[in-house]
mmCIF file of C-alpha atoms in Angstrom:
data_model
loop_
_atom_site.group_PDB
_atom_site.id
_atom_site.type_symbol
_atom_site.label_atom_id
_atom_site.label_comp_id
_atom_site.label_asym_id
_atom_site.label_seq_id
_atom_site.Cartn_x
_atom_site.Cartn_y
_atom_site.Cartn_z
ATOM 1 C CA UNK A 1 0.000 0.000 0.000
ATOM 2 C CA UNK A 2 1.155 3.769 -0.762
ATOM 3 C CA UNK A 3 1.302 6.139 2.197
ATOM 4 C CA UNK A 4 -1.976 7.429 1.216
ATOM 5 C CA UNK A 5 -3.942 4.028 0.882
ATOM 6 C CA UNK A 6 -4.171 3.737 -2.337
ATOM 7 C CA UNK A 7 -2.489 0.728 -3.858
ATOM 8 C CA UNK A 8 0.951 0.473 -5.646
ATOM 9 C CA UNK A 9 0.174 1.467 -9.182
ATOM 10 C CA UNK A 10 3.197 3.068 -10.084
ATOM 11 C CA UNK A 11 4.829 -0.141 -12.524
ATOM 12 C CA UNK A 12 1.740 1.146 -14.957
ATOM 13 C CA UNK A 13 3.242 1.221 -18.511
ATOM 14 C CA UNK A 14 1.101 2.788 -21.362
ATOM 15 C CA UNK A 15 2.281 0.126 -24.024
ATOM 16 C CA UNK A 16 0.460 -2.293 -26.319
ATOM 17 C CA UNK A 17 -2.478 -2.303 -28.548
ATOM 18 C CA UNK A 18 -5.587 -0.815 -27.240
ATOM 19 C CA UNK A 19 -6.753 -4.443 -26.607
ATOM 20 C CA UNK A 20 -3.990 -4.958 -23.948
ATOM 21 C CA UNK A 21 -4.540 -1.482 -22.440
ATOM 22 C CA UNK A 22 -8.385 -1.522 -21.913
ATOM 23 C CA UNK A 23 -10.118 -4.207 -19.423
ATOM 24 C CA UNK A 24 -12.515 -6.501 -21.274
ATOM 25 C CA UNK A 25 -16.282 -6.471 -20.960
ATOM 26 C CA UNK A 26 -16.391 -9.336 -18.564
ATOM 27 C CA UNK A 27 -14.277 -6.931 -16.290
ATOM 28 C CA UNK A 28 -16.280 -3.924 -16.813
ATOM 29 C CA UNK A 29 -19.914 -5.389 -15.848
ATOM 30 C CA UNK A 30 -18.274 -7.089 -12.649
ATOM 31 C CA UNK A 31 -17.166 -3.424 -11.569
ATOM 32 C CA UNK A 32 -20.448 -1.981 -12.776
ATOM 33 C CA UNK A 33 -22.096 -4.667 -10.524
ATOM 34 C CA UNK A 34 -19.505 -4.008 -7.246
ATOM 35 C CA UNK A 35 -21.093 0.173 -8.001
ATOM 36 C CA UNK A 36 -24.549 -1.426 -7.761
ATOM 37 C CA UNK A 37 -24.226 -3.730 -5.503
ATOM 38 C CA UNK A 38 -22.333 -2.438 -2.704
ATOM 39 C CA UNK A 39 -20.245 -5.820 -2.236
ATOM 40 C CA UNK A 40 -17.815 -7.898 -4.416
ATOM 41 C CA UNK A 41 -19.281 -10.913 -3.382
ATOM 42 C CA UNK A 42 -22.849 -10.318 -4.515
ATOM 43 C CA UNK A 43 -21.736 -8.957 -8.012
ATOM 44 C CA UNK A 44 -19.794 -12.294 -7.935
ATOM 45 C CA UNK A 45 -22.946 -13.574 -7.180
ATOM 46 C CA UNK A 46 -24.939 -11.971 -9.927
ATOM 47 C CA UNK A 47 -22.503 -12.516 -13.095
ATOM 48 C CA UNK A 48 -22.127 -16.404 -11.649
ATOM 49 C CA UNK A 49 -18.011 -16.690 -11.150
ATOM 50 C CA UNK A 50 -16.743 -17.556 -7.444
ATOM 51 C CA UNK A 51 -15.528 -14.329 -5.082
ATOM 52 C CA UNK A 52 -12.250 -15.349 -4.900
ATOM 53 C CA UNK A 53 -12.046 -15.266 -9.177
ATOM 54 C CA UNK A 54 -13.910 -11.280 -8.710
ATOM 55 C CA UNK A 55 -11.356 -10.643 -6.804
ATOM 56 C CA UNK A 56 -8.569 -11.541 -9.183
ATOM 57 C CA UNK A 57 -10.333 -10.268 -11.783
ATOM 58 C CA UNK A 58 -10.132 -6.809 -10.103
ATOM 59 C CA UNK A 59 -6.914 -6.567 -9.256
ATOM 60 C CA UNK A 60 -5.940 -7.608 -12.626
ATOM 61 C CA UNK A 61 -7.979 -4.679 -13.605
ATOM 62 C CA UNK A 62 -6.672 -1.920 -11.446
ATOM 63 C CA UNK A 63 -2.896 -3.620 -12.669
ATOM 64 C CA UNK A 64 -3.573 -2.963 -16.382
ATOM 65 C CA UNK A 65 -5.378 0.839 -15.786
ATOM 66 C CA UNK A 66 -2.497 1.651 -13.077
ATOM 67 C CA UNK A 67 -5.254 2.701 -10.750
ATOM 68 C CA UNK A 68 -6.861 1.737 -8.011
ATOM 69 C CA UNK A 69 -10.581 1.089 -8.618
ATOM 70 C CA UNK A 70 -12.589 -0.719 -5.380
ATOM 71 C CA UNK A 71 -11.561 -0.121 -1.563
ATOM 72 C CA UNK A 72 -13.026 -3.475 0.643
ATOM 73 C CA UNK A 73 -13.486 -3.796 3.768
ATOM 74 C CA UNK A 74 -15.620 -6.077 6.209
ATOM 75 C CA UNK A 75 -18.714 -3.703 5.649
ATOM 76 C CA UNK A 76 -18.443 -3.782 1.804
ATOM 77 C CA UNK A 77 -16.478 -2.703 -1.163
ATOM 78 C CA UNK A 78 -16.898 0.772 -1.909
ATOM 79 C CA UNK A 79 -15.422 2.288 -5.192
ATOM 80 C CA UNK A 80 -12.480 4.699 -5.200
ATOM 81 C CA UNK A 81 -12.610 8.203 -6.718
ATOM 82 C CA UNK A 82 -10.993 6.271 -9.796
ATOM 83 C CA UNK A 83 -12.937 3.598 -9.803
ATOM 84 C CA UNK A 84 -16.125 5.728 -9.856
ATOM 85 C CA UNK A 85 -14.818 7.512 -13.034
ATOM 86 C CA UNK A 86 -13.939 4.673 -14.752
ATOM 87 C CA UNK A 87 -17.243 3.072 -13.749
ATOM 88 C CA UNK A 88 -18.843 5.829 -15.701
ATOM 89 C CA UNK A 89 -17.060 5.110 -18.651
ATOM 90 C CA UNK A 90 -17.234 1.334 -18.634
ATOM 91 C CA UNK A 91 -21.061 2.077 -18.513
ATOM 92 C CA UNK A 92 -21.011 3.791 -21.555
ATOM 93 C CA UNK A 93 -18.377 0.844 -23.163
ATOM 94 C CA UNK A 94 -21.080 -1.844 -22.034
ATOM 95 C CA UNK A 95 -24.167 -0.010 -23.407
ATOM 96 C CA UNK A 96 -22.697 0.256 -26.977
ATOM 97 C CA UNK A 97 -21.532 -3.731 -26.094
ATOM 98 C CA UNK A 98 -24.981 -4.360 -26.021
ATOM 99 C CA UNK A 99 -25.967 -2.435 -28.844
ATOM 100 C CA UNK A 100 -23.359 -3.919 -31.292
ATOM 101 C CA UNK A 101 -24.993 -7.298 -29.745
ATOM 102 C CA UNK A 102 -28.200 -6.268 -31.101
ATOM 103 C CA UNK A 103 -27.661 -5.211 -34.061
ATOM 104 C CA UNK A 104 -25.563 -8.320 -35.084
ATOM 105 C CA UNK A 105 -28.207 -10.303 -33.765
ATOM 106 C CA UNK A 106 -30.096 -8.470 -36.181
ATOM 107 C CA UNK A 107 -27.949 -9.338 -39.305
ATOM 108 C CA UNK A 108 -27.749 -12.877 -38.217
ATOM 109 C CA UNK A 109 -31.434 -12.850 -38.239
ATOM 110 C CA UNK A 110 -31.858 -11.522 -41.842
ATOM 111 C CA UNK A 111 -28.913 -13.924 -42.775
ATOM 112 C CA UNK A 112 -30.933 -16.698 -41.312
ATOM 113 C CA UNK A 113 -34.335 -15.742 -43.337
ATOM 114 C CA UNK A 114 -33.248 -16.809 -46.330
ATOM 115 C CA UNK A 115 -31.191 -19.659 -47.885
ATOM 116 C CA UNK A 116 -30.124 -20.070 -51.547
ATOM 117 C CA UNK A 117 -29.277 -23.503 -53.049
ATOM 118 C CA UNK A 118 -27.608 -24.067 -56.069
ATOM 119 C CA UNK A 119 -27.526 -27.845 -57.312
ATOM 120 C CA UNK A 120 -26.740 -29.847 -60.645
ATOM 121 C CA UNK A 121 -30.229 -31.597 -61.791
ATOM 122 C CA UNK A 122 -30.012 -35.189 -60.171
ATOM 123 C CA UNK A 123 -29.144 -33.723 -56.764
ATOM 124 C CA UNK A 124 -31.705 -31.384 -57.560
ATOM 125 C CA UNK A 125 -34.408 -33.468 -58.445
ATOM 126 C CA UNK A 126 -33.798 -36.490 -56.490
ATOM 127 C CA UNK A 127 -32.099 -35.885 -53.194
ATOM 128 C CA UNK A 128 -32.683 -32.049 -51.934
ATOM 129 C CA UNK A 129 -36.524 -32.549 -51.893
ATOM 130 C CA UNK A 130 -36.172 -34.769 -48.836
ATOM 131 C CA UNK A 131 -33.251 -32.608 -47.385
ATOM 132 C CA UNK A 132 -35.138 -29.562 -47.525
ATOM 133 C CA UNK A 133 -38.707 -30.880 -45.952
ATOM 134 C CA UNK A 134 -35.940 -32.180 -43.324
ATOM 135 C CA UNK A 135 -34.578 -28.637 -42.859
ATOM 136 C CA UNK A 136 -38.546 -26.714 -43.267
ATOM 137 C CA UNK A 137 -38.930 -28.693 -39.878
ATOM 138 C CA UNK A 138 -36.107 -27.378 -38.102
ATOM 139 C CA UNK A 139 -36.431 -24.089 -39.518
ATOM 140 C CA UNK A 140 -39.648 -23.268 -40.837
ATOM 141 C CA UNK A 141 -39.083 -19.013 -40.954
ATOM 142 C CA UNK A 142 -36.167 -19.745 -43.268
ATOM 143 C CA UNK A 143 -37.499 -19.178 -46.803
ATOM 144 C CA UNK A 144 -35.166 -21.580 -49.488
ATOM 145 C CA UNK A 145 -34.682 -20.550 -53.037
ATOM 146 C CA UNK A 146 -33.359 -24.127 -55.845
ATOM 147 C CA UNK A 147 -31.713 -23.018 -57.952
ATOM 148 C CA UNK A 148 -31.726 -25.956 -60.820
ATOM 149 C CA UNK A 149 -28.297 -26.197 -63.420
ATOM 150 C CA UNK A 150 -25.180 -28.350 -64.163
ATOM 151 C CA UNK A 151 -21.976 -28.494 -62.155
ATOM 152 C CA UNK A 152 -21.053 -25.262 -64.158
ATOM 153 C CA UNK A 153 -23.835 -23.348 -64.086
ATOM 154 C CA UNK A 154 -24.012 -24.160 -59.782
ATOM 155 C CA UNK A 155 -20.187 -22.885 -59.842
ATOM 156 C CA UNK A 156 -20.701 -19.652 -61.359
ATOM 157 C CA UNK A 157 -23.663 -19.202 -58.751
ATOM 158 C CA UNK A 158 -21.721 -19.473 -55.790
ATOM 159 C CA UNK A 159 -18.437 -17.648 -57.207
ATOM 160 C CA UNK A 160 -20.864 -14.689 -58.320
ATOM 161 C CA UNK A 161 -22.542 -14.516 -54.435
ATOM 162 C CA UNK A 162 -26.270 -15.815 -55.772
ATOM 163 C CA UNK A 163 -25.899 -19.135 -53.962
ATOM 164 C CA UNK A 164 -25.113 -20.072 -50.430
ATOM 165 C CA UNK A 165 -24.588 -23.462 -50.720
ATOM 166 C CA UNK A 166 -24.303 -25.796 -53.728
ATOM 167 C CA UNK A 167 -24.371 -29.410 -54.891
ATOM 168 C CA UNK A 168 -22.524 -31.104 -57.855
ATOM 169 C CA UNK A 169 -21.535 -34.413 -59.539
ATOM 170 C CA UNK A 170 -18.600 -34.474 -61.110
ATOM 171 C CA UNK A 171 -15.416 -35.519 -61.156
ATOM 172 C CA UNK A 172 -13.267 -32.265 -59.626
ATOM 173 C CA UNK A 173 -14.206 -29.909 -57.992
ATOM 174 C CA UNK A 174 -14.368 -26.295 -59.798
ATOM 175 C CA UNK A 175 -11.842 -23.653 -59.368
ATOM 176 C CA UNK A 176 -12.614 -21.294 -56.173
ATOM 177 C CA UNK A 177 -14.795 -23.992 -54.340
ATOM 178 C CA UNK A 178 -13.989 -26.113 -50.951
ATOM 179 C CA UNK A 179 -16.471 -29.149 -51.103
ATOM 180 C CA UNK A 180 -17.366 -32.077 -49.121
ATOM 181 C CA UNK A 181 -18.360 -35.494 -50.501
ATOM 182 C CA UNK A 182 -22.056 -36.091 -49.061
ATOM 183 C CA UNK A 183 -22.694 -39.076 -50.974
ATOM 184 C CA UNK A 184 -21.851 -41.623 -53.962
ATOM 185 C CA UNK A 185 -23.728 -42.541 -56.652
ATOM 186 C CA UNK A 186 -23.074 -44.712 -60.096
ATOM 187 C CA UNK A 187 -24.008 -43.812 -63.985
ATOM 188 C CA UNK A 188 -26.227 -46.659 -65.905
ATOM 189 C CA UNK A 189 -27.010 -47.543 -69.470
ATOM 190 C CA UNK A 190 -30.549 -47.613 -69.665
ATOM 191 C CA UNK A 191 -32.506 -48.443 -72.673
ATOM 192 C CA UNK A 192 -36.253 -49.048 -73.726
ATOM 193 C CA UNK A 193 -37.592 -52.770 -73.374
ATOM 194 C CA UNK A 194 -37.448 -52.558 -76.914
ATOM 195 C CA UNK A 195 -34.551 -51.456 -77.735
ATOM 196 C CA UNK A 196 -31.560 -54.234 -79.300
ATOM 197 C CA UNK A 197 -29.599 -53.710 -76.222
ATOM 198 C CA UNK A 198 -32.291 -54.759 -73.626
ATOM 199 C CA UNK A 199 -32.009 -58.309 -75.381
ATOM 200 C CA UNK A 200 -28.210 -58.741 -74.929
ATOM 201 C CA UNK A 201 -26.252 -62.078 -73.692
ATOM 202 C CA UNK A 202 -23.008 -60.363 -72.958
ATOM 203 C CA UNK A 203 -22.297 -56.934 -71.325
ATOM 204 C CA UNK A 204 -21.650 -54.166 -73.516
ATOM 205 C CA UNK A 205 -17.390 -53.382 -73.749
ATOM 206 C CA UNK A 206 -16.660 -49.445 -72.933
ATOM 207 C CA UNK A 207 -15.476 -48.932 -76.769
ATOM 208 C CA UNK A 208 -18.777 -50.098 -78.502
ATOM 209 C CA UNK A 209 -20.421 -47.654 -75.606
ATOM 210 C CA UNK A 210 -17.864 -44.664 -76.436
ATOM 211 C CA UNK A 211 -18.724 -45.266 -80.576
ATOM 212 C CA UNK A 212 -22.515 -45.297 -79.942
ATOM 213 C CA UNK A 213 -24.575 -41.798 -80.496
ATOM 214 C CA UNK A 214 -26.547 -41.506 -76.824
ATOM 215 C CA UNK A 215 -28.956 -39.388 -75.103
ATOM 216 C CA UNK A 216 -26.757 -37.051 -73.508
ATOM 217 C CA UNK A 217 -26.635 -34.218 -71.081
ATOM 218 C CA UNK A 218 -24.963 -30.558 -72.233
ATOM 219 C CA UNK A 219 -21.534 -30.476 -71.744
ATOM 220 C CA UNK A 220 -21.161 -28.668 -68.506
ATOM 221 C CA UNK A 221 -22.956 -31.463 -66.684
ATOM 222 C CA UNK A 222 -21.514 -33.579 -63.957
ATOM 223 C CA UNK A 223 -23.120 -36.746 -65.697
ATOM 224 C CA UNK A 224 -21.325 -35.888 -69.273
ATOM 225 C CA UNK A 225 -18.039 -35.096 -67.406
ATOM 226 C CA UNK A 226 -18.137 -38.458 -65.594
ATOM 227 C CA UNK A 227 -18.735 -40.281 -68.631
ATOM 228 C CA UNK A 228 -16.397 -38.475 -71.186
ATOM 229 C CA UNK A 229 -13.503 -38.894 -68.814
ATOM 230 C CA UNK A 230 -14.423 -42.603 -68.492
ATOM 231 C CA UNK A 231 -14.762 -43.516 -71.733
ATOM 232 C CA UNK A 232 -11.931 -41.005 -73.151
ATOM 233 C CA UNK A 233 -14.385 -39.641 -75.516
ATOM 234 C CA UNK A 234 -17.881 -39.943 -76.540
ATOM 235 C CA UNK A 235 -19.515 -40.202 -80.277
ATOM 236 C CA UNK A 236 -21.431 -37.435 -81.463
ATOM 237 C CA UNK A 237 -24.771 -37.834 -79.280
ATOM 238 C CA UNK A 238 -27.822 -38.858 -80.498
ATOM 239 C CA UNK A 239 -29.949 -36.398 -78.669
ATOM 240 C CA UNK A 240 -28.636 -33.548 -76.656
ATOM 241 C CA UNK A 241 -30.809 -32.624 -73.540
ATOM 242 C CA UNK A 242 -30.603 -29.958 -70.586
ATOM 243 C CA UNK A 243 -31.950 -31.900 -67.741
ATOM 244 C CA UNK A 244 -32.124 -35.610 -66.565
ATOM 245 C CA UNK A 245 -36.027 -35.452 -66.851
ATOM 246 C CA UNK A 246 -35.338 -34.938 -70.327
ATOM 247 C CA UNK A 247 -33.139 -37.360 -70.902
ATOM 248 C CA UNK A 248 -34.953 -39.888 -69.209
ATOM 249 C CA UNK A 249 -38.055 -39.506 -71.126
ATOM 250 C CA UNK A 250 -36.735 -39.519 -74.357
ATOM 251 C CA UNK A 251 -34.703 -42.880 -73.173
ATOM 252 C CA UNK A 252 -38.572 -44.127 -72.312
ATOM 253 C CA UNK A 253 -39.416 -43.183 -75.708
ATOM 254 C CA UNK A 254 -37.381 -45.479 -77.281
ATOM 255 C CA UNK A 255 -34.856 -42.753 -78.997
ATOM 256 C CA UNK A 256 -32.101 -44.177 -78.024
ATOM 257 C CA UNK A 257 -29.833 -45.537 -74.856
ATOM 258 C CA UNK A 258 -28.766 -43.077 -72.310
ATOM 259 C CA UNK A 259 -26.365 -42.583 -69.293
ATOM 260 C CA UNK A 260 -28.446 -41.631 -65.742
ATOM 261 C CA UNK A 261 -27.909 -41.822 -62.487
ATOM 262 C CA UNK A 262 -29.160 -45.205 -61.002
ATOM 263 C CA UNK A 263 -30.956 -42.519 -58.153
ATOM 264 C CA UNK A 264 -33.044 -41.493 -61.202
ATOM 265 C CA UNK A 265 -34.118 -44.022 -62.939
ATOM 266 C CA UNK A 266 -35.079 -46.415 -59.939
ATOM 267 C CA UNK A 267 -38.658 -46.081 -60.329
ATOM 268 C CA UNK A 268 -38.661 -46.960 -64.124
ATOM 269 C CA UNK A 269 -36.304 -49.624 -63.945
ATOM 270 C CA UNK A 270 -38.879 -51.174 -61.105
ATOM 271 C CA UNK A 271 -41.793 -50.844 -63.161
ATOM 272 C CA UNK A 272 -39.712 -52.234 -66.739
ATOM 273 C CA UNK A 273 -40.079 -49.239 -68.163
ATOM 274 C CA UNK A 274 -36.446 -48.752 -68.566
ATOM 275 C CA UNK A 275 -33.949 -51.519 -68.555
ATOM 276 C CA UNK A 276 -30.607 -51.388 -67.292
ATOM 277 C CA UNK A 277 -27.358 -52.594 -69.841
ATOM 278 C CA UNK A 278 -24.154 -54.190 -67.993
ATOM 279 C CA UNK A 279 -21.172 -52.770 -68.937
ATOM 280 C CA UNK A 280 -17.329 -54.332 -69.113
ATOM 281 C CA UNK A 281 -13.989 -52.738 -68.514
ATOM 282 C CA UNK A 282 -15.462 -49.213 -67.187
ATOM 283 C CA UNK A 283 -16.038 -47.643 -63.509
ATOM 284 C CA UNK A 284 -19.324 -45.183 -63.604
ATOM 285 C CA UNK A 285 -18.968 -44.300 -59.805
ATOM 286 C CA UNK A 286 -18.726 -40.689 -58.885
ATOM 287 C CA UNK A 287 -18.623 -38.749 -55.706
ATOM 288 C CA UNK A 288 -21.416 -36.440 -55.019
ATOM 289 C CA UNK A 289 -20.398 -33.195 -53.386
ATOM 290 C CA UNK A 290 -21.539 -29.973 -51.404
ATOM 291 C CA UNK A 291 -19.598 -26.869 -52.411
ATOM 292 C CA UNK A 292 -18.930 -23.612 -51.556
ATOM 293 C CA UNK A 293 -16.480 -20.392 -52.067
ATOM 294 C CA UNK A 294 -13.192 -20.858 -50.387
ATOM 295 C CA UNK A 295 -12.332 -20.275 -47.433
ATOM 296 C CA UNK A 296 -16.034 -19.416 -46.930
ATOM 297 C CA UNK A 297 -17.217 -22.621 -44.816
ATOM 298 C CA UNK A 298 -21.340 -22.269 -44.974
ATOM 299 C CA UNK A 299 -23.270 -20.814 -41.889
ATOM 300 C CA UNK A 300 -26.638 -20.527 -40.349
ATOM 301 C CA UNK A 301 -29.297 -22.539 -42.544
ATOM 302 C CA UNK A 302 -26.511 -23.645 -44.987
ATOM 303 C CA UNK A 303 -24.337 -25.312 -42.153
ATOM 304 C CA UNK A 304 -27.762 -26.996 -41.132
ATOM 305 C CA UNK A 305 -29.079 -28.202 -44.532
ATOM 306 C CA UNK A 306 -24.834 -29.723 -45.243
ATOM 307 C CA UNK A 307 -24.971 -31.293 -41.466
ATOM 308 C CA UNK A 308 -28.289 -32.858 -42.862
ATOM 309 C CA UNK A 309 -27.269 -34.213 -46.167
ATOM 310 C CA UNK A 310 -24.350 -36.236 -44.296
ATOM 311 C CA UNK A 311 -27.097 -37.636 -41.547
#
């Protein structure tokens, strides 16, 4: 103690950034509670931490302002002249605390309204329906935009900022993206019942498939990029379509054989509308992935629908 009661605070060195210099806001509403309260212990009380840590955590405060800030005694702790300056301050430091808590409360909330989803046309049309009536009942104030395209088109989405999350199937993953494999999924031949190939002994070989004109997707599209790159290059298609709908239902037709996911083309292969053709000497697996900009790992509704797609 100095010879005028106050406490040693002469080793106070004005140094740092303003981070080291000025107590943090854990500090500031325990000495805003000590003003109120009259006592050290109930203001321990109130914000929940032991006396003994209140106590530390004041004179670790009066060390870093080089002041003196609370006098105890047996009757109380009373505030110093100091202290009841800087108590005025740190009132004003906590109210715009709790304002800048507000207000991004507020911008999480109007982050949280909305969610944009970007997703190449299997995902689309055959796995986010059930993700999203999964995600309406965890967060039914969040309105969700589908956006429908190829692995290109759900790229240029998220790089241009009119997609929060995204979905694609093919083989890499696009330049400026992080991604996440959320599931796996394998590229048939299907055909019409009528069609030659339905009536085959022995599995097609992975030239006569590359020579034959198909029902194909645009370029662009996860399913055409899986297929080129297995095949090493495709024949001039038969029919070139924008969405696996399409595709299937000119397959159904009779056009011609096409490529599909087996996810869409369950339901017609079940009821023989379709039939699937083996194929030698080639792999059709892919990876299908989430994606997103990186270094820009979703949030909010996005984090929740991606934590749901992996369930």
């Amino acid at each position: 103690m100095s010879g005028d009661g106050e406490r040693d605070t002469s080793r106070f060195e004005v140094s740092g950034s303003l981070a080291h210099r000025v107590p943090d806001l854990g500090a500031l509403e325990l000495l805003l509670a000590v003003a109120r309260l009259g006592s050290l212990g109930q203001a321990a009380r109130e914000l929940g931490i032991t006396q003994p840590a209140a106590s530390s955590r004041v004179r670790s405060m009066e060390r870093q302002l080089g002041v003196a800030l609370v006098d105890r005694s047996p009757r109380g702790s009373r505030l110093t002249d100091a202290g009841a300056l800087v108590t005025d301050w740190a009132r004003r430091i906590v109210e715009a605390a709790e304002a800048f808590d507000v207000g991004a409360q507020a911008l999480r909330d109007r982050r949280d309204s909305r969610l944009r989803v970007a997703a190449s046309m299997t995902i689309a049309e055959y796995l986010l329906p059930g993700w999203l009536l999964a995600l309406r009942a965890q967060r039914p104030d969040t309105a969700v935009s589908l956006l429908a395209g190829n692995s290109a088109a759900v790229a240029e989405r998220l790089l241009s900022d009119e997609a929060d999350l995204g979905f694609v199937e093919g083989l890499s993953v696009p330049t400026g993206l992080d991604s996440v494999v959320i599931a796996h999924d394998r590229l048939i031949v299907v055909t019409a019942p009528g069609h030659p190939w339905a009536r085959r002994r022995r599995p097609l070989g992975a030239s006569e498939l590359a020579a034959t004109p198909l029902i194909l997707r645009e370029k662009g599209s996860g399913t055409r990029q899986v297929l080129d790159t297995a095949l090493g290059g495709l024949a001039r298609p038969l029919i070139e379509l924008s969405s696996t709908t399409a595709v299937k239902a000119a397959a159904v037709s009779g056009a011609g054989p096409a490529v599909l996911s087996e996810l869409a083309v369950r339901e017609e292969l079940a009821m023989r509308r379709l039939v699937s053709v083996p194929v030698d000497g080639v792999s059709l697996a892919r990876d299908l992935r989430a994606v997103w900009p990186t270094g820009h790992r979703p949030v909010g509704p996005a984090r929740e629908l991606l934590s749901l797609t992996r369930g």
